[in-house]
Amino acid sequence: MNLDEFARAEVCACAVADAFAEDGEIFGSPMGIMPMLGARLAKLTSNPDLVISDGESLFLAGTPPLFARADVVEGWIPFRRVFDVVAYGKRHVMMGATQIDKHGNQNISAIGSFTQPKRQLLGSRGAPGNTVNNRTSYWVPRQSPRVFVEAVDIVSGVGPARARAAGRGASEFNDIHRIVTNLGVFDVNGPDDTVQLLSVHPGVTVSEVQEASGFEIHLPGLRARDPRRRAVDELVLIREMLDPKGLRFKEVPND
């Protein structure tokens, strides 16, 4: 089995897992199918100390398939205690993003002007608290110039430059770690804290990434063309244990 046998959705799951790989014992809070799949893959491979929950009220000792009932419960984490963890900071959340701009600001609130938006979305929800208190990553299932925009319409989650401008209270723990899309992996460590490309997924070119972006992506050299080789064990875990129903393909369809 070689790298070419991984479907794009499976490559994305591995890239999400990589985002959690070096966290150690920290509360992983993935939101949505692909972030949940990747975090659970990380717990089974690169980061067994990662703490995961059922998304409702229980810490899980085991690593069940997506949306399966918990087999072994390790602790209790009702919603009010989640806010304690958010404030304390030992947490890595991976959220969605309707828009992300070149400075790593995220929008899930609305499209259009703040005073008269064209579309109302989720609202900012936990994004402000997440991005000033916890390590935060983003998952984007379909990268396009409408998602990777020059400047977001409304800031829900703050990037490093905006957090720094707001003062120490916003910037001390601001840590935009990774942006994983269906095309590649990014961080915000480019010049002046801008989005830079770390790797493209197999079969994707750097030109395709740039065409799917509404701003100039920083390219830090050849490293952006060389994703790590995926292990067969990861593929087996995804297909046979964590997502046997193929829910991952709802987010990234098989071409």
Short mmCIF file of C-alpha atoms in Angstrom, two decimals:
data_model
loop_
_atom_site.label_atom_id
_atom_site.label_comp_id
_atom_site.label_asym_id
_atom_site.label_seq_id
_atom_site.Cartn_x
_atom_site.Cartn_y
_atom_site.Cartn_z
CA MET A 1 0.00 0.00 0.00
CA ASN A 2 1.50 3.36 -0.94
CA LEU A 3 0.73 7.02 -0.55
CA ASP A 4 -1.41 7.14 -3.69
CA GLU A 5 -3.95 4.75 -2.14
CA PHE A 6 -5.02 7.31 0.45
CA ALA A 7 -8.18 9.16 -0.54
CA ARG A 8 -8.01 12.94 -0.14
CA ALA A 9 -10.33 12.73 2.88
CA GLU A 10 -7.94 10.31 4.56
CA VAL A 11 -4.96 12.53 3.86
CA CYS A 12 -6.91 15.40 5.45
CA ALA A 13 -7.65 13.29 8.53
CA CYS A 14 -3.95 12.54 8.90
CA ALA A 15 -3.09 16.23 8.50
CA VAL A 16 -5.58 17.10 11.24
CA ALA A 17 -4.01 14.40 13.44
CA ASP A 18 -0.61 15.99 12.86
CA ALA A 19 -1.97 19.28 14.23
CA PHE A 20 -2.57 17.54 17.59
CA ALA A 21 0.59 15.43 17.52
CA GLU A 22 2.82 17.55 19.76
CA ASP A 23 0.22 18.78 22.26
CA GLY A 24 0.86 16.18 24.95
CA GLU A 25 -1.71 15.93 27.75
CA ILE A 26 -4.16 18.62 26.72
CA PHE A 27 -7.92 18.76 26.16
CA GLY A 28 -8.53 18.36 22.44
CA SER A 29 -11.78 20.00 21.33
CA PRO A 30 -12.40 19.11 17.69
CA MET A 31 -15.63 20.44 16.17
CA GLY A 32 -17.11 18.56 13.22
CA ILE A 33 -16.50 15.25 11.50
CA MET A 34 -12.99 15.73 10.13
CA PRO A 35 -11.54 17.42 13.25
CA MET A 36 -13.05 14.65 15.42
CA LEU A 37 -11.62 11.97 13.14
CA GLY A 38 -8.18 13.56 13.10
CA ALA A 39 -8.04 14.11 16.87
CA ARG A 40 -9.00 10.49 17.55
CA LEU A 41 -6.40 9.33 15.04
CA ALA A 42 -3.80 11.41 16.89
CA LYS A 43 -4.80 9.81 20.21
CA LEU A 44 -4.27 6.35 18.70
CA THR A 45 -0.95 7.19 17.07
CA SER A 46 1.16 10.27 17.72
CA ASN A 47 -0.35 11.62 20.97
CA PRO A 48 -1.87 8.96 23.27
CA ASP A 49 -2.02 11.55 26.09
CA LEU A 50 -4.53 13.70 24.21
CA VAL A 51 -7.71 14.08 26.27
CA ILE A 52 -10.93 13.76 24.29
CA SER A 53 -14.60 13.97 25.21
CA ASP A 54 -17.88 12.85 23.70
CA GLY A 55 -18.71 16.49 22.95
CA GLU A 56 -21.44 16.50 25.57
CA SER A 57 -20.39 15.74 29.14
CA LEU A 58 -17.91 12.83 29.34
CA PHE A 59 -14.16 12.44 29.08
CA LEU A 60 -13.38 9.27 27.13
CA ALA A 61 -10.71 6.80 28.17
CA GLY A 62 -11.11 4.83 24.97
CA THR A 63 -11.21 6.01 21.39
CA PRO A 64 -14.56 4.95 19.94
CA PRO A 65 -15.64 5.37 16.30
CA LEU A 66 -17.23 8.65 15.27
CA PHE A 67 -20.59 9.21 17.00
CA ALA A 68 -20.49 5.82 18.77
CA ARG A 69 -21.38 5.61 22.47
CA ALA A 70 -18.47 5.89 24.89
CA ASP A 71 -17.10 2.47 25.81
CA VAL A 72 -14.94 3.62 28.75
CA VAL A 73 -15.66 6.86 30.60
CA GLU A 74 -12.76 8.59 32.31
CA GLY A 75 -14.36 11.70 33.80
CA TRP A 76 -17.11 14.29 33.77
CA ILE A 77 -16.92 17.51 31.76
CA PRO A 78 -20.31 19.26 31.79
CA PHE A 79 -20.60 22.37 29.67
CA ARG A 80 -20.02 24.80 32.55
CA ARG A 81 -16.65 23.16 33.24
CA VAL A 82 -15.66 23.54 29.59
CA PHE A 83 -15.66 27.30 30.23
CA ASP A 84 -13.24 26.77 33.11
CA VAL A 85 -10.90 24.91 30.75
CA VAL A 86 -11.29 27.62 28.11
CA ALA A 87 -10.20 30.24 30.63
CA TYR A 88 -7.33 28.11 32.00
CA GLY A 89 -5.85 27.44 28.57
CA LYS A 90 -4.78 23.76 28.44
CA ARG A 91 -6.94 23.13 25.43
CA HIS A 92 -6.53 22.84 21.67
CA VAL A 93 -9.69 23.56 19.72
CA MET A 94 -10.13 22.94 16.01
CA MET A 95 -13.01 24.95 14.57
CA GLY A 96 -14.50 25.58 11.16
CA ALA A 97 -14.13 28.87 9.33
CA THR A 98 -16.44 30.49 6.81
CA GLN A 99 -13.70 33.03 6.05
CA ILE A 100 -10.01 33.20 6.97
CA ASP A 101 -7.90 36.18 5.98
CA LYS A 102 -4.19 36.55 5.29
CA HIS A 103 -3.53 37.49 8.95
CA GLY A 104 -5.27 34.40 10.35
CA ASN A 105 -8.46 36.13 11.47
CA GLN A 106 -11.54 33.91 11.24
CA ASN A 107 -15.21 34.66 10.57
CA ILE A 108 -18.13 32.39 11.41
CA SER A 109 -20.50 35.19 12.33
CA ALA A 110 -21.94 36.88 9.20
CA ILE A 111 -21.18 37.88 5.63
CA GLY A 112 -21.28 41.56 4.72
CA SER A 113 -20.99 44.66 6.84
CA PHE A 114 -21.32 44.41 10.61
CA THR A 115 -24.25 46.86 10.67
CA GLN A 116 -26.19 45.23 7.81
CA PRO A 117 -24.89 41.75 6.95
CA LYS A 118 -26.03 39.95 3.80
CA ARG A 119 -26.00 36.57 5.49
CA GLN A 120 -26.27 35.70 9.15
CA LEU A 121 -24.19 32.67 10.11
CA LEU A 122 -23.55 31.00 13.47
CA GLY A 123 -22.51 34.07 15.38
CA SER A 124 -19.07 34.28 16.93
CA ARG A 125 -19.95 31.67 19.57
CA GLY A 126 -16.78 30.58 21.39
CA ALA A 127 -14.29 31.86 18.83
CA PRO A 128 -13.14 35.01 20.70
CA GLY A 129 -12.47 33.09 23.93
CA ASN A 130 -10.87 30.19 22.12
CA THR A 131 -8.42 32.33 20.20
CA VAL A 132 -7.27 34.48 23.12
CA ASN A 133 -7.03 31.64 25.66
CA ASN A 134 -6.33 28.38 23.82
CA ARG A 135 -4.31 26.94 20.98
CA THR A 136 -6.68 27.12 17.99
CA SER A 137 -6.63 25.44 14.58
CA TYR A 138 -9.08 25.59 11.69
CA TRP A 139 -10.52 23.04 9.29
CA VAL A 140 -11.73 24.15 5.86
CA PRO A 141 -13.25 21.35 3.73
CA ARG A 142 -13.38 23.37 0.50
CA GLN A 143 -10.74 26.06 0.10
CA SER A 144 -11.67 28.84 -2.36
CA PRO A 145 -11.12 32.60 -2.79
CA ARG A 146 -14.46 33.11 -1.01
CA VAL A 147 -13.04 31.38 2.09
CA PHE A 148 -9.40 32.52 1.97
CA VAL A 149 -10.11 36.26 1.73
CA GLU A 150 -7.97 39.38 1.92
CA ALA A 151 -9.86 40.55 5.03
CA VAL A 152 -12.72 38.83 6.84
CA ASP A 153 -16.04 40.68 6.93
CA ILE A 154 -16.39 40.26 10.70
CA VAL A 155 -13.70 39.00 13.08
CA SER A 156 -14.87 36.06 15.19
CA GLY A 157 -11.50 34.50 16.00
CA VAL A 158 -8.49 36.78 16.22
CA GLY A 159 -5.17 36.21 14.48
CA PRO A 160 -1.84 37.12 16.08
CA ALA A 161 -1.50 40.67 14.73
CA ARG A 162 -4.97 41.74 15.82
CA ALA A 163 -4.53 40.04 19.21
CA ARG A 164 -1.25 41.86 19.73
CA ALA A 165 -2.86 45.17 18.85
CA ALA A 166 -5.53 44.52 21.49
CA GLY A 167 -2.93 44.12 24.24
CA ARG A 168 -1.45 41.41 26.43
CA GLY A 169 -4.82 40.13 27.59
CA ALA A 170 -5.63 39.07 24.03
CA SER A 171 -2.17 38.14 22.79
CA GLU A 172 -0.46 36.28 25.66
CA PHE A 173 -2.06 32.93 24.87
CA ASN A 174 -3.13 33.56 21.28
CA ASP A 175 -1.79 30.61 19.28
CA ILE A 176 -3.21 30.00 15.80
CA HIS A 177 -1.53 26.65 15.22
CA ARG A 178 -2.65 25.13 11.91
CA ILE A 179 -5.14 25.66 9.11
CA VAL A 180 -5.92 22.38 7.35
CA THR A 181 -7.91 22.47 4.11
CA ASN A 182 -8.78 19.99 1.38
CA LEU A 183 -5.70 21.28 -0.49
CA GLY A 184 -2.95 21.65 2.08
CA VAL A 185 -1.69 22.68 5.49
CA PHE A 186 -0.89 26.25 6.59
CA ASP A 187 0.18 28.25 9.61
CA VAL A 188 0.32 32.00 10.29
CA ASN A 189 4.08 32.31 10.69
CA GLY A 190 4.66 34.05 7.37
CA PRO A 191 6.02 37.64 7.17
CA ASP A 192 4.10 39.94 9.53
CA ASP A 193 2.15 36.95 10.91
CA THR A 194 0.53 36.03 7.61
CA VAL A 195 -0.70 32.69 6.26
CA GLN A 196 2.01 30.51 4.82
CA LEU A 197 1.82 27.14 3.10
CA LEU A 198 3.51 24.24 4.92
CA SER A 199 2.54 21.37 2.63
CA VAL A 200 0.21 20.45 -0.19
CA HIS A 201 -1.71 17.21 -0.20
CA PRO A 202 -0.71 14.52 -2.73
CA GLY A 203 -2.01 15.40 -6.20
CA VAL A 204 -2.35 19.12 -5.38
CA THR A 205 -0.04 21.76 -6.84
CA VAL A 206 1.07 24.99 -5.23
CA SER A 207 -0.58 26.82 -8.14
CA GLU A 208 -3.93 25.23 -7.28
CA VAL A 209 -3.56 26.42 -3.70
CA GLN A 210 -2.81 29.94 -4.85
CA GLU A 211 -5.77 29.93 -7.26
CA ALA A 212 -8.03 28.86 -4.40
CA SER A 213 -6.90 31.83 -2.27
CA GLY A 214 -8.00 35.46 -2.36
CA PHE A 215 -4.61 36.70 -1.16
CA GLU A 216 -0.98 35.91 -1.86
CA ILE A 217 0.06 32.83 0.08
CA HIS A 218 3.60 32.93 1.48
CA LEU A 219 5.66 29.97 0.26
CA PRO A 220 8.53 29.16 2.60
CA GLY A 221 10.52 27.12 0.08
CA LEU A 222 10.42 23.52 -1.08
CA ARG A 223 9.06 22.24 2.23
CA ALA A 224 5.64 23.27 1.00
CA ARG A 225 5.84 20.63 -1.72
CA ASP A 226 6.79 17.69 0.46
CA PRO A 227 4.05 16.30 2.74
CA ARG A 228 5.16 13.53 5.06
CA ARG A 229 4.55 10.00 3.94
CA ARG A 230 1.46 8.51 5.60
CA ALA A 231 1.66 5.19 7.41
CA VAL A 232 -0.50 2.25 6.44
CA ASP A 233 -1.49 1.92 10.11
CA GLU A 234 -3.22 5.29 9.89
CA LEU A 235 -5.25 4.16 6.91
CA VAL A 236 -6.35 0.98 8.68
CA LEU A 237 -7.38 2.90 11.80
CA ILE A 238 -9.42 5.39 9.77
CA ARG A 239 -11.21 2.83 7.61
CA GLU A 240 -11.73 -0.06 9.99
CA MET A 241 -11.96 1.50 13.43
CA LEU A 242 -12.69 5.22 13.56
CA ASP A 243 -14.87 5.84 10.51
CA PRO A 244 -16.09 2.53 9.05
CA LYS A 245 -19.23 4.28 7.72
CA GLY A 246 -17.18 6.65 5.56
CA LEU A 247 -18.52 9.87 7.09
CA ARG A 248 -15.26 11.58 6.08
CA PHE A 249 -16.37 11.56 2.45
CA LYS A 250 -19.31 13.84 3.28
CA GLU A 251 -16.76 16.59 3.89
CA VAL A 252 -14.17 15.71 1.26
CA PRO A 253 -15.78 13.60 -1.49
CA ASN A 254 -13.72 11.04 -3.33
CA ASP A 255 -12.88 12.50 -6.75
#
